[in-house]
PDB file of C-alpha atoms in Angstrom:
ATOM      1  CA  MET A1419      50.461 -31.835 -29.720  1.00  0.00           C
ATOM      2  CA  LYS A1420      54.236 -32.037 -30.147  1.00  0.00           C
ATOM      3  CA  LEU A1421      54.642 -28.599 -28.570  1.00  0.00           C
ATOM      4  CA  ILE A1422      52.597 -29.566 -25.510  1.00  0.00           C
ATOM      5  CA  ALA A1423      54.632 -32.760 -24.977  1.00  0.00           C
ATOM      6  CA  HIS A1424      57.878 -30.798 -25.363  1.00  0.00           C
ATOM      7  CA  ASN A1425      56.718 -28.188 -22.821  1.00  0.00           C
ATOM      8  CA  LEU A1426      55.646 -30.915 -20.367  1.00  0.00           C
ATOM      9  CA  ILE A1427      59.070 -32.570 -20.604  1.00  0.00           C
ATOM     10  CA  LYS A1428      60.765 -29.221 -19.966  1.00  0.00           C
ATOM     11  CA  TYR A1429      58.422 -28.487 -17.055  1.00  0.00           C
ATOM     12  CA  TYR A1430      58.886 -31.870 -15.356  1.00  0.00           C
ATOM     13  CA  GLY A1431      62.630 -31.786 -15.999  1.00  0.00           C
ATOM     14  CA  PHE A1432      62.804 -28.397 -14.290  1.00  0.00           C
ATOM     15  CA  ILE A1433      60.757 -29.673 -11.323  1.00  0.00           C
ATOM     16  CA  ILE A1434      63.013 -32.730 -10.935  1.00  0.00           C
ATOM     17  CA  ILE A1435      66.117 -30.518 -10.943  1.00  0.00           C
ATOM     18  CA  LEU A1436      64.562 -28.300  -8.266  1.00  0.00           C
ATOM     19  CA  LEU A1437      63.767 -31.334  -6.122  1.00  0.00           C
ATOM     20  CA  ILE A1438      67.243 -32.863  -6.438  1.00  0.00           C
ATOM     21  CA  LEU A1439      69.242 -29.646  -6.033  1.00  0.00           C
ATOM     22  CA  PRO A1440      68.320 -28.857  -2.407  1.00  0.00           C
ATOM     23  CA  THR A1441      69.187 -32.374  -1.207  1.00  0.00           C
ATOM     24  CA  ASP A1442      72.643 -32.087  -2.738  1.00  0.00           C
ATOM     25  CA  ILE A1443      73.180 -28.698  -1.103  1.00  0.00           C
ATOM     26  CA  THR A1444      72.043 -29.924   2.326  1.00  0.00           C
ATOM     27  CA  ALA A1445      74.236 -33.022   2.021  1.00  0.00           C
ATOM     28  CA  ASN A1446      77.253 -30.761   1.535  1.00  0.00           C
ATOM     29  CA  LYS A1447      76.193 -28.628   4.505  1.00  0.00           C
ATOM     30  CA  GLY A1448      75.913 -31.736   6.684  1.00  0.00           C
ATOM     31  CA  LEU A1449      79.355 -32.911   5.621  1.00  0.00           C
ATOM     32  CA  ASP A1450      80.784 -29.446   6.297  1.00  0.00           C
ATOM     33  CA  ILE A1451      79.256 -29.474   9.787  1.00  0.00           C
ATOM     34  CA  ALA A1452      80.744 -32.906  10.525  1.00  0.00           C
ATOM     35  CA  ILE A1453      84.197 -31.815   9.308  1.00  0.00           C
ATOM     36  CA  LYS A1454      84.092 -28.604  11.385  1.00  0.00           C
ATOM     37  CA  SER A1455      82.948 -30.543  14.442  1.00  0.00           C
ATOM     38  CA  ASP A1456      85.807 -33.017  14.042  1.00  0.00           C
ATOM     39  CA  ARG A1457      88.311 -30.157  13.715  1.00  0.00           C
ATOM     40  CA  ASN A1458      86.939 -28.463  16.851  1.00  0.00           C
ATOM     41  CA  PHE A1459      87.520 -31.590  18.921  1.00  0.00           C
ATOM     42  CA  ASP A1460      91.071 -32.074  17.611  1.00  0.00           C
ATOM     43  CA  GLY A1461      93.925 -30.439  19.453  1.00  0.00           C
ATOM     44  CA  TYR A1462      92.782 -30.523  23.072  1.00  0.00           C
ATOM     45  CA  GLU A1463      95.279 -33.385  23.716  1.00  0.00           C
ATOM     46  CA  ASP A1464      93.923 -34.575  27.055  1.00  0.00           C
ATOM     47  CA  SER A1465      91.476 -33.781  29.817  1.00  0.00           C
ATOM     48  CA  THR A1466      90.600 -34.923  33.316  1.00  0.00           C
ATOM     49  CA  SER A1467      87.285 -34.477  35.071  1.00  0.00           C
ATOM     50  CA  GLU A1468      85.426 -35.591  38.156  1.00  0.00           C
ATOM     51  CA  MET A1469      81.796 -36.515  37.612  1.00  0.00           C
ATOM     52  CA  THR A1470      78.719 -37.307  39.639  1.00  0.00           C
ATOM     53  CA  MET A1471      76.185 -39.717  38.175  1.00  0.00           C
ATOM     54  CA  GLU A1472      72.647 -39.927  39.548  1.00  0.00           C
ATOM     55  CA  LEU A1473      70.635 -43.047  38.767  1.00  0.00           C
ATOM     56  CA  ILE A1474      66.903 -42.593  39.373  1.00  0.00           C
ATOM     57  CA  SER A1475      64.667 -45.652  39.616  1.00  0.00           C
ATOM     58  CA  LYS A1476      61.022 -45.779  38.534  1.00  0.00           C
ATOM     59  CA  LYS A1477      60.057 -45.348  42.195  1.00  0.00           C
ATOM     60  CA  GLY A1478      62.122 -42.165  42.410  1.00  0.00           C
ATOM     61  CA  ASP A1479      64.990 -43.600  44.469  1.00  0.00           C
ATOM     62  CA  VAL A1480      68.291 -41.875  43.695  1.00  0.00           C
ATOM     63  CA  VAL A1481      71.688 -43.595  43.741  1.00  0.00           C
ATOM     64  CA  THR A1482      74.679 -41.275  43.396  1.00  0.00           C
ATOM     65  CA  ARG A1483      77.973 -42.484  41.956  1.00  0.00           C
ATOM     66  CA  LYS A1484      81.198 -40.524  41.712  1.00  0.00           C
ATOM     67  CA  LEU A1485      83.865 -41.205  39.124  1.00  0.00           C
ATOM     68  CA  LYS A1486      87.025 -39.777  37.629  1.00  0.00           C
ATOM     69  CA  PHE A1487      87.294 -39.553  33.879  1.00  0.00           C
ATOM     70  CA  LYS A1488      90.497 -39.125  31.855  1.00  0.00           C
ATOM     71  CA  ARG A1489      90.710 -38.694  28.093  1.00  0.00           C
ATOM     72  CA  LEU A1490      93.762 -38.682  25.842  1.00  0.00           C
ATOM     73  CA  GLU A1491      93.648 -37.602  22.210  1.00  0.00           C
ATOM     74  CA  VAL A1492      95.446 -39.879  19.753  1.00  0.00           C
ATOM     75  CA  PRO A1493      96.556 -38.071  16.563  1.00  0.00           C
ATOM     76  CA  GLY A1494      95.190 -39.728  13.428  1.00  0.00           C
ATOM     77  CA  ASP A1495      92.839 -42.029  15.333  1.00  0.00           C
ATOM     78  CA  GLY A1496      90.152 -41.806  17.990  1.00  0.00           C
ATOM     79  CA  ASP A1497      90.580 -41.074  21.689  1.00  0.00           C
ATOM     80  CA  LYS A1498      91.554 -43.172  24.684  1.00  0.00           C
ATOM     81  CA  SER A1499      89.457 -42.749  27.805  1.00  0.00           C
ATOM     82  CA  LEU A1500      89.448 -44.188  31.309  1.00  0.00           C
ATOM     83  CA  ALA A1501      86.576 -43.940  33.797  1.00  0.00           C
ATOM     84  CA  VAL A1502      87.155 -45.117  37.384  1.00  0.00           C
ATOM     85  CA  PHE A1503      84.298 -45.257  39.899  1.00  0.00           C
ATOM     86  CA  GLU A1504      85.141 -43.862  43.359  1.00  0.00           C
ATOM     87  CA  SER A1505      81.845 -44.369  45.195  1.00  0.00           C
ATOM     88  CA  PRO A1506      79.610 -45.950  46.425  1.00  0.00           C
ATOM     89  CA  ARG A1507      81.537 -48.798  47.955  1.00  0.00           C
ATOM     90  CA  ASP A1508      79.949 -51.569  45.837  1.00  0.00           C
ATOM     91  CA  VAL A1509      81.334 -50.091  42.578  1.00  0.00           C
ATOM     92  CA  LYS A1510      84.503 -48.476  43.929  1.00  0.00           C
ATOM     93  CA  GLY A1511      87.490 -49.353  41.739  1.00  0.00           C
ATOM     94  CA  VAL A1512      85.449 -50.536  38.742  1.00  0.00           C
ATOM     95  CA  ALA A1513      87.118 -49.079  35.657  1.00  0.00           C
ATOM     96  CA  ILE A1514      86.231 -48.831  31.979  1.00  0.00           C
ATOM     97  CA  LEU A1515      89.000 -48.332  29.421  1.00  0.00           C
ATOM     98  CA  SER A1516      87.946 -47.378  25.905  1.00  0.00           C
ATOM     99  CA  PHE A1517      89.950 -46.884  22.696  1.00  0.00           C
ATOM    100  CA  ALA A1518      87.772 -45.121  20.133  1.00  0.00           C
ATOM    101  CA  HIS A1519      88.770 -45.588  16.494  1.00  0.00           C
ATOM    102  CA  LYS A1520      87.661 -43.505  13.518  1.00  0.00           C
ATOM    103  CA  THR A1521      87.247 -46.358  11.040  1.00  0.00           C
ATOM    104  CA  GLU A1522      87.130 -49.535  13.148  1.00  0.00           C
ATOM    105  CA  PRO A1523      84.912 -50.659  16.032  1.00  0.00           C
ATOM    106  CA  ASP A1524      85.979 -49.299  19.416  1.00  0.00           C
ATOM    107  CA  ASP A1525      87.985 -51.430  21.842  1.00  0.00           C
ATOM    108  CA  GLN A1526      86.655 -51.532  25.421  1.00  0.00           C
ATOM    109  CA  TRP A1527      87.696 -53.279  28.626  1.00  0.00           C
ATOM    110  CA  LEU A1528      86.053 -53.488  32.045  1.00  0.00           C
ATOM    111  CA  TYR A1529      88.112 -53.989  35.221  1.00  0.00           C
ATOM    112  CA  LEU A1530      86.264 -55.692  38.089  1.00  0.00           C
ATOM    113  CA  PRO A1531      88.282 -55.302  41.316  1.00  0.00           C
ATOM    114  CA  ALA A1532      86.282 -57.946  43.241  1.00  0.00           C
ATOM    115  CA  LEU A1533      87.388 -60.552  40.695  1.00  0.00           C
ATOM    116  CA  LYS A1534      90.743 -58.896  40.004  1.00  0.00           C
ATOM    117  CA  ARG A1535      90.020 -59.484  36.326  1.00  0.00           C
ATOM    118  CA  VAL A1536      89.796 -57.499  33.126  1.00  0.00           C
ATOM    119  CA  LYS A1537      86.948 -58.346  30.766  1.00  0.00           C
ATOM    120  CA  ARG A1538      86.889 -57.264  27.143  1.00  0.00           C
ATOM    121  CA  ILE A1539      83.589 -55.719  26.056  1.00  0.00           C
ATOM    122  CA  ALA A1540      82.457 -56.665  22.546  1.00  0.00           C
ATOM    123  CA  SER A1541      81.682 -53.589  20.453  1.00  0.00           C
ATOM    124  CA  LYS A1542      79.690 -55.313  17.708  1.00  0.00           C
TER     125      LYS A1542
END
């Protein structure tokens, strides 16, 4: 009886180790992927792009918006980005400024040219 109990403890202990081991390995792989991804995005310094956004309603109507997007890398922190809408006329000049932080909530502001005001966007 003692031998059977001892063998069962060994068997279940082995099974538990096998179940725990793969999760630890995959957790390290996930962390490695995140670190490599972060390193790949570091070092580009800044970029500028022109974009076209298509908004499609449930009815199938399409509204096209054009905007310019600028991004600046900040060493040791997140990125700063600015998006300015160029068309259509009703959104022309609307701008969104965003400061992304690695450890804190992002800071965002919205410029509304019709009001000539800047509004802070809450990130929480």
